[in-house]
Amino acid sequence: QVQLQESGPGLVKPSETLSLTCAVSGYSINSGYYWGWIRQPPGKGLEWIGSIYHGGSTYYNPSLKSRVTISVDTSKNQFSLKLSSVTAADTAMYYCARQVALIAPFDYWGQGTLVTVSS
Amino acid sequence: EIVMTQSPATLSVSPGERATLSCRASQSVSTNLAWYQQKPGQAPRLLIYGASTRATGIPARFSGSGSGTEFTLTISSLQSEDFAVYYCQQYNNWPPLTFGGGTKVEIK
C-alpha cells in the first residue's frame, strides 16, 4: 500500500523559506511516476503548487514559480518543497500526492501538514 | 490557465436522495477530469478519473459523466458518509493543474 507522509515546521516567519518533505513508502520513487505538492488555505479550495518527475523534471504553478523549488531524493525515497519569501497568504495545509502519469489525477495523498506563517 | 467552475457552491440534500454536481472548464479538457471527495480534517480522496471511471474501492452510487467543458458528478442515493466537499480537477493542459472551487454537500 502506497503511503505518503509530509513533515516539516508548522510555523514559519514572514520572509523566510518554508521547507517540507514528503516520505513515500510502499513504492520506490526511482521506479517512476510524478510527485506533487498541493495546498489548501484554511476554509478554502485546493491549489496545485508543482510536481516533479522521478528523473528530476519539474513543473510549477506559474503563480508561484519564482518562489518554488521541488526536488527529489531517490536514496531516501522522498521529495521536498521549498517556498521562499513567505507571507501570511502562504498559511495553508500542504499535501503531497502522486500522479501515475503526466496526464493523470492524484491517486494517493498524504494526510497533510499545516504550516502557519506568523512572526 | 484553464479555469474550473463548480456549481452550486452548496447543495442541501436529504439522505437517500440523488445529488447532481456540475463542473465547467473554461476550455476543453477532453475527458481528463477527476473528482475528489474531502471530509473535514482529511485529505482529498480520488473518486472519479477520466471523467467517468470510478477509482478503486469507490461505490457504484458515484458516477461521472461529460466531456469537453461540461461535467457532472452524480451520487445516486446519498449516504451519511457522503456529506462532504467535492472538487473537480483538470489534468489535460498543464501547468498549471487546476481545481474547481468545490461543492459542499450538506444534510437538508
Coordinates of N, CA and C in Angstrom, one line a residue:
Chain A
Q1 N 0.8 -1.2 0.0 CA 0.0 0.0 0.0 C 0.9 1.3 0.0
V2 N 0.6 2.1 -1.0 CA 1.4 3.3 -1.1 C 1.0 4.3 0.0
Q3 N 2.0 4.9 0.7 CA 1.7 5.9 1.7 C 2.6 7.1 1.6
L4 N 2.1 8.3 1.8 CA 2.9 9.5 1.7 C 2.7 10.2 3.1
Q5 N 3.8 10.8 3.6 CA 3.8 11.5 4.9 C 4.6 12.7 4.8
E6 N 3.9 13.9 5.0 CA 4.5 15.2 5.0 C 5.2 15.4 6.4
S7 N 6.2 16.2 6.3 CA 6.9 16.6 7.6 C 7.6 18.0 7.4
G8 N 7.7 18.7 8.5 CA 8.3 20.0 8.4 C 7.8 20.9 9.5
P9 N 8.4 22.1 9.6 CA 8.0 23.0 10.6 C 6.6 23.5 10.4
G10 N 5.8 23.6 11.5 CA 4.5 24.1 11.5 C 4.3 25.6 11.5
L11 N 5.4 26.3 11.9 CA 5.4 27.7 12.0 C 6.6 28.3 11.3
V12 N 6.4 29.2 10.4 CA 7.5 29.9 9.6 C 7.3 31.4 9.7
K13 N 8.3 32.1 9.9 CA 8.3 33.5 10.0 C 8.1 34.2 8.6
P14 N 7.4 35.3 8.5 CA 7.3 36.0 7.2 C 8.7 36.3 6.7
S15 N 8.8 36.2 5.3 CA 10.0 36.5 4.5 C 11.0 35.3 4.5
E16 N 10.7 34.3 5.4 CA 11.6 33.1 5.4 C 11.2 32.1 4.4
T17 N 11.9 31.0 4.4 CA 11.6 29.9 3.5 C 10.9 28.7 4.2
L18 N 9.8 28.3 3.6 CA 9.1 27.1 4.0 C 9.7 25.9 3.4
S19 N 10.0 24.9 4.3 CA 10.6 23.7 3.7 C 9.8 22.5 4.3
L20 N 9.4 21.6 3.4 CA 8.6 20.4 3.7 C 9.2 19.2 3.0
T21 N 9.0 18.1 3.6 CA 9.5 16.8 2.9 C 8.3 15.8 2.9
C22 N 8.2 15.1 1.9 CA 7.2 14.0 1.7 C 7.9 12.7 1.6
A23 N 7.8 11.8 2.6 CA 8.3 10.5 2.6 C 7.4 9.5 2.0
V24 N 7.8 8.7 1.1 CA 7.0 7.8 0.4 C 7.3 6.4 0.8
S25 N 6.3 5.6 1.1 CA 6.5 4.2 1.5 C 5.6 3.3 0.6
G26 N 6.0 2.1 0.4 CA 5.2 1.2 -0.4 C 5.4 1.3 -1.9
Y27 N 6.3 2.2 -2.3 CA 6.6 2.4 -3.7 C 7.9 3.1 -3.8
S28 N 8.8 2.7 -4.7 CA 10.0 3.3 -4.9 C 9.9 4.5 -5.9
I29 N 10.2 5.7 -5.5 CA 10.1 6.8 -6.3 C 11.0 6.6 -7.6
N30 N 12.1 5.9 -7.4 CA 13.0 5.6 -8.5 C 12.4 4.8 -9.7
S31 N 11.2 4.2 -9.4 CA 10.6 3.4 -10.4 C 9.7 4.2 -11.3
G32 N 9.5 5.4 -11.0 CA 8.7 6.3 -11.9 C 7.7 7.1 -11.2
Y33 N 6.8 7.7 -12.0 CA 5.6 8.5 -11.6 C 6.0 9.9 -11.3
Y34 N 5.0 10.7 -11.1 CA 5.1 12.1 -10.8 C 4.7 12.4 -9.4
W35 N 5.3 13.3 -8.7 CA 5.1 13.6 -7.3 C 4.8 15.0 -7.1
G36 N 3.7 15.4 -6.5 CA 3.3 16.7 -6.4 C 3.0 17.3 -5.1
W37 N 2.9 18.6 -5.0 CA 2.5 19.4 -3.8 C 1.3 20.2 -4.1
I38 N 0.3 20.1 -3.2 CA -0.9 20.9 -3.3 C -1.2 21.5 -2.0
R39 N -1.7 22.7 -2.0 CA -2.0 23.4 -0.7 C -3.4 23.8 -0.6
Q40 N -3.9 24.1 0.6 CA -5.3 24.5 0.9 C -5.3 25.4 2.0
P41 N -5.5 26.7 1.8 CA -5.7 27.7 2.9 C -6.9 27.3 3.7
P42 N -6.9 27.7 5.0 CA -8.0 27.3 5.9 C -9.3 27.8 5.3
G43 N -10.2 26.8 5.2 CA -11.6 27.1 4.7 C -11.7 27.4 3.2
K44 N -10.6 27.2 2.5 CA -10.6 27.5 1.0 C -10.4 26.2 0.2
G45 N -10.2 26.4 -1.1 CA -10.1 25.4 -2.1 C -8.6 24.9 -2.2
L46 N -8.4 24.0 -3.2 CA -7.1 23.4 -3.4 C -6.3 24.2 -4.5
E47 N -5.1 24.3 -4.3 CA -4.2 25.0 -5.3 C -3.0 24.1 -5.5
W48 N -2.7 23.7 -6.8 CA -1.6 23.0 -7.1 C -0.3 23.9 -7.1
I49 N 0.7 23.4 -6.4 CA 2.0 24.1 -6.3 C 3.0 23.7 -7.4
G50 N 3.2 22.4 -7.5 CA 4.1 21.9 -8.5 C 4.3 20.4 -8.4
S51 N 4.9 19.9 -9.4 CA 5.2 18.4 -9.4 C 6.6 18.1 -10.0
I52 N 7.1 17.0 -9.6 CA 8.4 16.5 -10.1 C 8.3 15.1 -10.6
Y53 N 9.0 14.8 -11.7 CA 9.1 13.5 -12.2 C 10.3 12.8 -11.5
H54 N 10.2 11.5 -11.4 CA 11.3 10.8 -10.6 C 12.7 11.1 -11.2
G55 N 12.7 11.4 -12.5 CA 14.0 11.7 -13.1 C 14.5 13.1 -12.8
G56 N 13.6 13.9 -12.2 CA 14.0 15.3 -11.8 C 13.4 16.4 -12.6
S57 N 12.6 16.2 -13.6 CA 11.9 17.2 -14.4 C 10.9 17.9 -13.4
T58 N 10.8 19.2 -13.5 CA 9.9 19.9 -12.6 C 8.9 20.7 -13.3
Y59 N 7.7 20.8 -12.7 CA 6.6 21.6 -13.3 C 6.0 22.4 -12.2
Y60 N 5.9 23.7 -12.4 CA 5.5 24.6 -11.3 C 4.3 25.4 -11.7
N61 N 3.5 25.8 -10.7 CA 2.4 26.7 -11.0 C 3.0 28.1 -11.3
P62 N 2.6 28.7 -12.5 CA 3.2 29.9 -12.8 C 3.0 31.0 -11.8
S63 N 2.0 30.9 -11.0 CA 1.7 31.9 -10.0 C 2.7 31.9 -8.8
L64 N 3.4 30.7 -8.7 CA 4.3 30.5 -7.5 C 5.7 30.3 -8.0
K65 N 5.9 30.1 -9.3 CA 7.1 29.6 -9.9 C 8.4 30.3 -9.4
S66 N 8.3 31.6 -9.2 CA 9.5 32.4 -8.8 C 10.0 32.1 -7.4
R67 N 9.1 31.4 -6.6 CA 9.4 31.2 -5.2 C 9.5 29.7 -4.9
V68 N 9.2 28.8 -5.8 CA 9.1 27.4 -5.5 C 10.3 26.6 -6.1
T69 N 10.7 25.6 -5.2 CA 11.7 24.6 -5.7 C 11.2 23.3 -5.2
I70 N 11.1 22.3 -6.1 CA 10.8 21.0 -5.7 C 11.9 20.1 -6.1
S71 N 12.3 19.2 -5.2 CA 13.5 18.3 -5.5 C 13.1 16.9 -5.0
V72 N 13.9 15.9 -5.5 CA 13.6 14.5 -5.2 C 14.9 13.9 -4.7
D73 N 14.8 13.1 -3.7 CA 16.0 12.3 -3.2 C 15.6 10.9 -3.2
T74 N 16.0 10.2 -4.3 CA 15.6 8.8 -4.5 C 16.3 7.9 -3.5
S75 N 17.4 8.3 -3.0 CA 18.1 7.4 -2.0 C 17.3 7.3 -0.7
K76 N 16.6 8.4 -0.4 CA 15.7 8.4 0.8 C 14.3 8.2 0.5
N77 N 14.0 8.0 -0.8 CA 12.6 7.8 -1.2 C 11.7 8.9 -0.8
Q78 N 12.1 10.1 -1.0 CA 11.3 11.3 -0.6 C 11.5 12.4 -1.6
F79 N 10.6 13.4 -1.5 CA 10.7 14.6 -2.3 C 10.4 15.8 -1.4
S80 N 10.8 16.9 -1.8 CA 10.8 18.1 -0.9 C 10.2 19.3 -1.7
L81 N 9.7 20.2 -0.8 CA 9.2 21.5 -1.3 C 9.9 22.7 -0.6
K82 N 10.4 23.7 -1.3 CA 10.8 24.9 -0.7 C 10.1 26.0 -1.3
L83 N 9.5 26.9 -0.4 CA 8.8 28.1 -0.9 C 9.4 29.3 -0.1
S84 N 10.0 30.2 -0.9 CA 10.7 31.3 -0.3 C 9.8 32.5 -0.1
S85 N 10.4 33.4 0.7 CA 9.7 34.7 0.9 C 8.2 34.6 1.3
V86 N 8.0 33.8 2.2 CA 6.6 33.5 2.6 C 5.9 34.7 3.3
T87 N 4.6 34.8 3.1 CA 3.8 35.8 3.8 C 2.6 35.0 4.4
A88 N 1.7 35.8 5.1 CA 0.6 35.2 5.7 C -0.3 34.4 4.7
A89 N -0.3 34.9 3.4 CA -1.1 34.3 2.4 C -0.6 32.8 2.1
D90 N 0.5 32.5 2.6 CA 1.0 31.1 2.3 C 0.6 30.2 3.5
T91 N -0.1 30.7 4.4 CA -0.6 29.8 5.5 C -1.6 28.8 4.9
A92 N -1.4 27.6 5.1 CA -2.2 26.6 4.5 C -1.9 25.2 5.0
M93 N -2.8 24.2 4.7 CA -2.5 22.8 4.8 C -1.8 22.4 3.5
Y94 N -0.6 21.8 3.6 CA 0.2 21.4 2.5 C 0.1 19.9 2.4
Y95 N -0.3 19.4 1.2 CA -0.4 18.0 0.9 C 0.6 17.6 -0.2
C96 N 1.2 16.4 0.0 CA 1.9 15.8 -1.1 C 1.1 14.7 -1.7
A97 N 1.3 14.4 -3.0 CA 0.4 13.4 -3.7 C 1.1 12.8 -4.9
R98 N 0.6 11.7 -5.4 CA 1.2 11.0 -6.5 C 0.3 11.1 -7.8
Q99 N 1.0 11.2 -8.9 CA 0.3 11.1 -10.2 C 1.1 10.0 -11.0
V100 N 0.3 9.1 -11.6 CA 1.0 7.9 -12.2 C 1.5 8.3 -13.6
A101 N 1.0 9.4 -14.2 CA 1.5 9.9 -15.5 C 1.3 11.4 -15.6
L102 N 1.8 11.9 -16.7 CA 1.7 13.3 -16.9 C 0.2 13.7 -17.0
I103 N -0.5 12.9 -17.7 CA -2.0 13.1 -17.9 C -2.7 12.1 -16.9
A104 N -2.8 12.5 -15.7 CA -3.4 11.6 -14.7 C -3.7 12.4 -13.5
P105 N -4.7 12.0 -12.7 CA -5.1 12.7 -11.4 C -4.1 12.3 -10.3
F106 N -4.3 12.8 -9.1 CA -3.6 12.4 -8.0 C -4.3 11.3 -7.3
D107 N -3.7 10.1 -7.3 CA -4.4 8.9 -6.8 C -4.1 8.6 -5.3
Y108 N -2.9 9.0 -4.8 CA -2.6 8.8 -3.4 C -2.1 10.2 -2.8
W109 N -2.6 10.5 -1.6 CA -2.3 11.7 -1.0 C -1.8 11.5 0.4
G110 N -0.9 12.4 0.9 CA -0.6 12.4 2.3 C -1.7 13.0 3.1
Q111 N -1.5 12.9 4.4 CA -2.6 13.4 5.3 C -2.5 14.9 5.4
G112 N -1.4 15.5 5.0 CA -1.3 17.0 5.1 C -0.6 17.5 6.3
T113 N 0.0 18.6 6.2 CA 0.6 19.3 7.3 C 0.3 20.8 7.3
L114 N -0.1 21.3 8.4 CA -0.5 22.7 8.5 C 0.7 23.6 8.7
V115 N 0.9 24.5 7.8 CA 2.0 25.5 8.0 C 1.4 26.9 8.2
T116 N 1.8 27.5 9.3 CA 1.3 28.9 9.6 C 2.5 29.8 9.4
V117 N 2.2 30.9 8.7 CA 3.2 32.0 8.6 C 2.9 33.1 9.5
S118 N 3.7 33.3 10.5 CA 3.5 34.3 11.5 C 4.8 34.6 12.3
S119 N 4.9 35.9 12.7 CA 6.0 36.3 13.5 C 5.9 36.0 14.9
Chain B
E1 N -4.3 29.5 -18.6 CA -4.7 28.7 -17.5 C -6.2 28.3 -17.7
I2 N -6.5 27.0 -17.5 CA -7.9 26.6 -17.5 C -8.6 26.8 -16.2
V3 N -9.7 27.5 -16.2 CA -10.4 27.8 -15.0 C -11.6 26.8 -14.9
M4 N -11.7 26.2 -13.7 CA -12.7 25.2 -13.4 C -13.8 25.9 -12.5
T5 N -15.0 25.8 -12.9 CA -16.1 26.4 -12.1 C -17.1 25.4 -11.7
Q6 N -17.3 25.3 -10.4 CA -18.2 24.3 -9.9 C -19.5 25.0 -9.4
S7 N -20.6 24.2 -9.6 CA -21.9 24.7 -9.1 C -22.8 23.6 -8.7
P8 N -23.7 23.8 -7.7 CA -23.7 25.0 -6.9 C -22.6 25.0 -5.9
A9 N -22.4 26.1 -5.1 CA -21.4 26.1 -4.1 C -21.8 25.2 -2.9
T10 N -23.1 25.2 -2.6 CA -23.6 24.3 -1.6 C -24.9 23.7 -2.1
L11 N -25.0 22.4 -1.8 CA -26.1 21.6 -2.2 C -26.7 20.9 -0.9
S12 N -28.0 21.2 -0.6 CA -28.6 20.6 0.5 C -29.5 19.5 0.0
V13 N -29.2 18.3 0.5 CA -29.8 17.1 0.1 C -30.2 16.2 1.3
S14 N -31.4 15.5 1.2 CA -31.7 14.6 2.2 C -31.1 13.2 2.0
P15 N -30.8 12.5 3.1 CA -30.3 11.1 2.9 C -31.2 10.3 2.0
G16 N -30.6 9.5 1.1 CA -31.4 8.7 0.2 C -31.7 9.4 -1.1
E17 N -31.6 10.7 -1.2 CA -31.9 11.4 -2.4 C -30.7 11.4 -3.3
R18 N -30.9 11.9 -4.6 CA -29.9 12.0 -5.6 C -29.2 13.4 -5.5
A19 N -27.9 13.4 -5.7 CA -27.2 14.7 -5.7 C -26.5 14.8 -7.1
T20 N -26.7 16.0 -7.7 CA -26.0 16.2 -9.0 C -25.2 17.5 -8.9
L21 N -23.9 17.3 -9.1 CA -22.9 18.4 -9.0 C -22.3 18.7 -10.4
S22 N -22.1 19.9 -10.7 CA -21.6 20.3 -12.0 C -20.2 21.0 -11.9
C23 N -19.5 20.8 -13.0 CA -18.2 21.3 -13.2 C -18.0 21.8 -14.6
R24 N -17.6 23.0 -14.8 CA -17.4 23.5 -16.1 C -16.0 24.0 -16.3
A25 N -15.4 23.7 -17.4 CA -14.0 24.1 -17.8 C -14.0 25.3 -18.8
S26 N -13.1 26.2 -18.6 CA -13.1 27.4 -19.5 C -12.7 27.1 -20.9
Q27 N -12.1 25.9 -21.1 CA -11.8 25.4 -22.4 C -11.8 23.9 -22.3
S28 N -11.8 23.2 -23.5 CA -11.9 21.8 -23.5 C -10.8 21.1 -22.7
V29 N -11.2 20.1 -21.9 CA -10.2 19.3 -21.2 C -10.4 17.8 -21.6
S30 N -11.1 17.6 -22.8 CA -11.4 16.2 -23.2 C -12.1 15.5 -22.1
T31 N -11.6 14.3 -21.7 CA -12.2 13.6 -20.6 C -11.1 13.5 -19.4
N32 N -10.1 14.4 -19.5 CA -9.1 14.4 -18.5 C -9.5 15.2 -17.2
L33 N -10.5 14.7 -16.6 CA -11.2 15.4 -15.5 C -11.4 14.4 -14.3
A34 N -11.0 14.8 -13.1 CA -11.2 14.0 -11.9 C -12.1 14.7 -10.9
W35 N -12.7 13.8 -10.1 CA -13.5 14.3 -9.0 C -12.9 13.8 -7.7
Y36 N -12.8 14.6 -6.7 CA -12.3 14.2 -5.4 C -13.4 14.6 -4.3
Q37 N -13.3 13.7 -3.2 CA -14.2 14.0 -2.0 C -13.3 14.4 -0.9
Q38 N -13.7 15.4 -0.2 CA -12.9 15.8 1.0 C -13.8 16.0 2.2
K39 N -13.5 15.2 3.3 CA -14.2 15.3 4.5 C -13.4 16.2 5.5
P40 N -14.0 16.8 6.5 CA -13.3 17.7 7.4 C -12.1 17.0 8.0
G41 N -11.0 17.7 8.0 CA -9.8 17.2 8.6 C -9.1 16.1 7.8
Q42 N -9.5 15.8 6.6 CA -8.9 14.7 5.8 C -8.4 15.3 4.5
A43 N -7.5 14.5 3.9 CA -7.0 14.8 2.6 C -8.1 14.5 1.6
P44 N -8.0 15.1 0.4 CA -9.0 14.7 -0.7 C -8.8 13.2 -1.0
R45 N -9.8 12.6 -1.5 CA -9.8 11.2 -1.9 C -10.3 11.2 -3.4
L46 N -9.5 10.5 -4.2 CA -9.9 10.4 -5.6 C -11.2 9.5 -5.8
L47 N -12.2 10.0 -6.4 CA -13.4 9.3 -6.7 C -13.5 8.8 -8.1
I48 N -13.3 9.7 -9.0 CA -13.6 9.5 -10.4 C -12.4 10.1 -11.2
Y49 N -11.9 9.4 -12.3 CA -10.9 9.9 -13.2 C -11.4 9.6 -14.6
G50 N -10.8 10.2 -15.5 CA -11.2 10.1 -16.9 C -12.7 10.4 -17.1
A51 N -13.1 11.3 -16.3 CA -14.5 11.9 -16.3 C -15.6 10.9 -15.8
S52 N -15.3 9.6 -16.0 CA -16.4 8.6 -15.7 C -15.9 7.3 -15.1
T53 N -14.7 7.1 -14.8 CA -14.1 5.9 -14.3 C -14.0 6.0 -12.8
R54 N -14.7 5.1 -12.1 CA -14.5 5.1 -10.6 C -13.1 4.6 -10.2
A55 N -12.6 5.3 -9.2 CA -11.3 4.8 -8.7 C -11.5 3.6 -7.8
T56 N -10.4 2.9 -7.5 CA -10.5 1.7 -6.7 C -11.3 1.8 -5.4
G57 N -12.2 1.0 -5.2 CA -13.0 1.0 -3.9 C -14.1 2.0 -3.8
I58 N -14.3 2.7 -4.9 CA -15.4 3.7 -4.8 C -16.8 3.1 -5.1
P59 N -17.8 3.3 -4.3 CA -19.1 2.6 -4.5 C -19.7 3.0 -5.8
A60 N -20.6 2.2 -6.3 CA -21.2 2.4 -7.6 C -22.2 3.5 -7.6
R61 N -22.6 4.0 -6.4 CA -23.6 5.1 -6.3 C -22.9 6.4 -6.8
F62 N -21.6 6.4 -7.0 CA -20.9 7.6 -7.5 C -20.7 7.4 -9.0
S63 N -21.1 8.3 -9.8 CA -20.9 8.2 -11.3 C -20.6 9.6 -11.8
G64 N -19.7 9.6 -12.9 CA -19.3 10.8 -13.5 C -19.6 10.7 -15.0
S65 N -19.9 11.9 -15.6 CA -20.2 12.0 -17.0 C -19.7 13.3 -17.5
G66 N -19.7 13.4 -18.9 CA -19.3 14.6 -19.5 C -18.0 14.5 -20.3
S67 N -17.8 15.5 -21.1 CA -16.5 15.6 -21.9 C -16.4 17.0 -22.4
G68 N -15.2 17.4 -22.8 CA -15.0 18.8 -23.3 C -15.0 19.8 -22.2
T69 N -16.1 20.5 -22.0 CA -16.2 21.6 -21.0 C -17.2 21.4 -19.9
E70 N -18.1 20.4 -20.0 CA -19.2 20.2 -19.1 C -19.2 18.8 -18.5
F71 N -19.2 18.8 -17.2 CA -19.0 17.5 -16.4 C -20.0 17.5 -15.3
T72 N -20.4 16.3 -14.9 CA -21.4 16.1 -13.8 C -20.9 14.9 -13.0
L73 N -21.0 15.1 -11.7 CA -20.9 14.0 -10.7 C -22.2 13.8 -10.1
T74 N -22.7 12.5 -10.1 CA -24.0 12.1 -9.6 C -23.8 11.1 -8.4
I75 N -24.4 11.4 -7.3 CA -24.4 10.5 -6.2 C -25.9 10.0 -6.2
S76 N -26.1 8.7 -6.5 CA -27.5 8.3 -6.8 C -28.4 8.2 -5.5
S77 N -27.8 7.9 -4.4 CA -28.6 7.8 -3.2 C -27.7 8.1 -2.0
L78 N -27.8 9.4 -1.6 CA -26.8 9.9 -0.6 C -26.9 9.1 0.7
Q79 N -25.7 8.7 1.1 CA -25.5 8.0 2.4 C -24.9 9.1 3.4
S80 N -25.0 8.8 4.7 CA -24.5 9.8 5.7 C -23.0 10.1 5.5
E81 N -22.2 9.1 5.0 CA -20.8 9.3 4.9 C -20.5 10.1 3.6
D82 N -21.5 10.4 2.8 CA -21.2 11.2 1.5 C -21.3 12.7 1.7
F83 N -21.7 13.1 2.9 CA -21.8 14.6 3.1 C -20.3 15.1 3.3
A84 N -19.9 15.9 2.4 CA -18.5 16.3 2.3 C -18.4 17.4 1.2
V85 N -17.2 17.9 0.9 CA -16.9 18.8 -0.1 C -16.4 18.0 -1.3
Y86 N -16.8 18.4 -2.5 CA -16.4 17.7 -3.7 C -15.7 18.7 -4.7
Y87 N -14.5 18.3 -5.2 CA -13.7 19.1 -6.1 C -13.6 18.4 -7.4
C88 N -13.6 19.2 -8.5 CA -13.2 18.7 -9.8 C -11.8 19.2 -10.1
Q89 N -11.1 18.5 -10.9 CA -9.7 18.9 -11.3 C -9.5 18.5 -12.8
Q90 N -8.9 19.4 -13.5 CA -8.5 19.1 -14.9 C -7.0 18.8 -14.9
Y91 N -6.6 17.7 -15.7 CA -5.2 17.4 -15.9 C -4.9 17.2 -17.3
N92 N -5.6 17.9 -18.2 CA -5.4 17.8 -19.6 C -4.4 18.8 -20.1
N93 N -4.4 20.0 -19.6 CA -3.5 21.0 -20.1 C -2.8 21.7 -18.9
W94 N -1.6 21.4 -18.7 CA -0.9 22.0 -17.5 C 0.6 22.1 -17.8
P95 N 1.4 22.9 -17.1 CA 0.9 23.6 -15.9 C 0.1 24.9 -16.3
P96 N -0.8 25.3 -15.3 CA -1.0 24.7 -14.1 C -2.1 23.6 -14.1
L97 N -2.0 22.6 -13.2 CA -3.1 21.8 -12.9 C -4.1 22.7 -12.1
T98 N -5.4 22.5 -12.4 CA -6.4 23.4 -11.8 C -7.5 22.7 -11.2
F99 N -8.0 23.2 -10.1 CA -9.2 22.6 -9.4 C -10.3 23.6 -9.4
G100 N -11.5 23.0 -9.3 CA -12.7 23.9 -9.1 C -12.7 24.4 -7.7
G101 N -13.7 25.3 -7.4 CA -13.8 25.9 -6.1 C -14.5 25.0 -5.0
G102 N -15.1 23.9 -5.5 CA -15.7 22.9 -4.6 C -17.2 23.1 -4.5
T103 N -17.9 22.0 -4.2 CA -19.3 22.0 -3.9 C -19.5 21.3 -2.6
K104 N -20.0 22.0 -1.6 CA -20.3 21.3 -0.3 C -21.7 20.7 -0.3
V105 N -21.7 19.4 -0.1 CA -23.0 18.6 0.0 C -23.3 18.5 1.5
E106 N -24.4 19.2 1.9 CA -24.8 19.2 3.3 C -26.2 18.5 3.4
I107 N -26.4 18.1 4.7 CA -27.7 17.5 5.0 C -28.8 18.5 5.0
K108 N -29.9 18.2 4.3 CA -31.1 19.0 4.3 C -31.9 18.8 5.5

